[in-house]
């Protein structure tokens, strides 16, 4: 079977199997870490015979029984005979070496040319078998046999201690989500998969066991989940070795995910001492004002190992403690639901869940919500209470849990106002995750419910619709939603009015009108960033400033949102960071963009703006020049959003592919991609949104298809006429220069380069200078071309646009190949730039001033250059680069110097 987890470990086993020389490998992993599953996932390998052995721990008392099983796995008459002989009692330790020699001879005679033997639970073999195995494992040369065995702990001493090993760590949350998806299927509710991933604490066996507890009703979202997951009575770790006070304390703490610290601080000396010991060991951790058991799987096993009567007693005691000063009323409600279920309603538990969610304590909120739904003492949890829980989770960016409880709320009868609010919330959840408007069609909802809904609810619905359509670049649909809601604004709340105003602001920017965004920016700059303007409004303002090419102002606004104290709701914060990443991409600040994308995608389980982040990830790997990862990210995007699903994302994906193909000199591919991007995005009237057409013109020019380039240019000019963004001005000038033939193009390129202003994209300036350098070289102006090339490369290097810096290098090296030392090709772009300036005789201070970097940066780059080229001094480096040190250069290139 294929594995979605531990792929690096699987790769290590494949490497052992396919290596030129025989070797052995131990895979170390604690019980439940997935060792057996890992071996089961080793698929057939061409040219390699695979045998598998599972050690039976019941035979550990019989000397050489494990070795007998090992030998029998070869399925050969001679092996079978030796396997039987090994079971004859009376084997002396002195004869173990002889047995190892017999086994090696058998392996050489009986195994195919390449054999992989996978032994599960190798450490459960009897000691004599482990000794012989270790002796054989270090003498495999010429046998064709590769050995891989799993053990539960790293052997510090003993026969296996000398063998090479890799450690099977616990799964990350992202890997646990992959495994949960593999077990439940991709159509299973994501909230269920997250429950499994969180509660397993990275243990594949725990996750699989908990998955088996889910019924068809759970998978159909018609039954609540009993949390913590019911475990076997035997704990998964050796808690029986803990002192009695520590074990008692752990049992008490297992009764809830969080426990207030104060009651335990006020307890007797033995429990206080036990708590300090558990905190020191990391078994218990402090989480703000609370304590919790660090391992969720351990907590489940502890909790369900307590008999029912004792559990009820612990819950009753905890309910009293949490209700006292220093406790938490929400936790008191949790414990009361177990100790005296008839004393509270499910809505009380849901209210506590909403309060915990609002504080970012997500798992405690989920346990309370599921408990409330399980009890349902008043027949149902009311939709109003479920709305509060879902809304609090939504603001925390926990979209899968928010969707679960909003969906459950919609299934219960409620007022039109509540049902409408749930519809609004579910639409927001779906859009913030996927940028789709499919779960609840807002337009249909307004038509069907309008007569019975409050004007405020309809105004908010239409405002959300307009803002969502605008984010998808669906200008006409957004305008229509605003027009339909305009008459409702007089009686609407300030929040709904703000939604409409922000939608209009973003629409104006999308249509190339800088006025509204500029005026709002000036207003909030004068009156302060946060006094009168919400964090959401600032985020949309930053987004709008990006679309009118005011990248510096957008950066300032969005960084303000990110740095607000107290911080805004996580969903607003994540949105501002996503907007900031896109701003830096369009500004050409690729170093910054890549850093933001890395932080946004660090967990691998992002919920907010999931699909746009997939697009940014594809851009990231293309910008890094990692073709394999870029292709994988592009494939994920293709699966995730189809053309008809989200034209803006689909068109941007293809446009990015075309842009990078153009940069790499794959002009035919670039033309195909950029043409397709234009077809997908044909409804986007503003050409500065997709930015594909000028790249298409450049691809046509560079491939010699001038007639088609001229046609595209005329079409671009006609489309761009109503818009006046700075990008259109700069890109149009570059396109015109590219199309101007001969010497006349020099003046046009100079004009295009001179249009750049300090607030414009440096990346666009670099592209214009690079095209100018290419044209100058083609016209025979090599020296002038070199100057423009150097300026372009310096811009790209400082922006972190490494592939574009390499393209600039290719222009230079292709034009002046006879005068360029091949050693330069071994240097990174920033190192090469410093090396060439050293060759020109410039000092470090002069280089730092010319490159706008610190003196320390120059020294670091120069040191790396010395190490790579084998230069011993500045004069030695100059000699190498000038060619007078040819012999030394050859030696450095071959590794002899």
Coordinates of C-alpha atoms in Angstrom, one line a residue, residues 793 797 802 805-806 809 827-834:
X793 CA 21.2 41.8 -11.9
X797 CA 19.7 39.9 -6.5
X802 CA 17.2 34.6 -7.9
X805 CA 19.3 37.2 -11.6
X806 CA 20.4 33.9 -13.2
X809 CA 23.8 36.1 -15.8
X827 CA 29.3 31.2 -7.7
X828 CA 25.9 32.3 -6.5
X829 CA 24.6 35.6 -8.1
X830 CA 25.4 37.8 -5.1
X831 CA 28.9 36.2 -4.8
X832 CA 29.6 36.7 -8.5
X833 CA 28.6 40.3 -8.4
X834 CA 31.1 41.0 -5.6

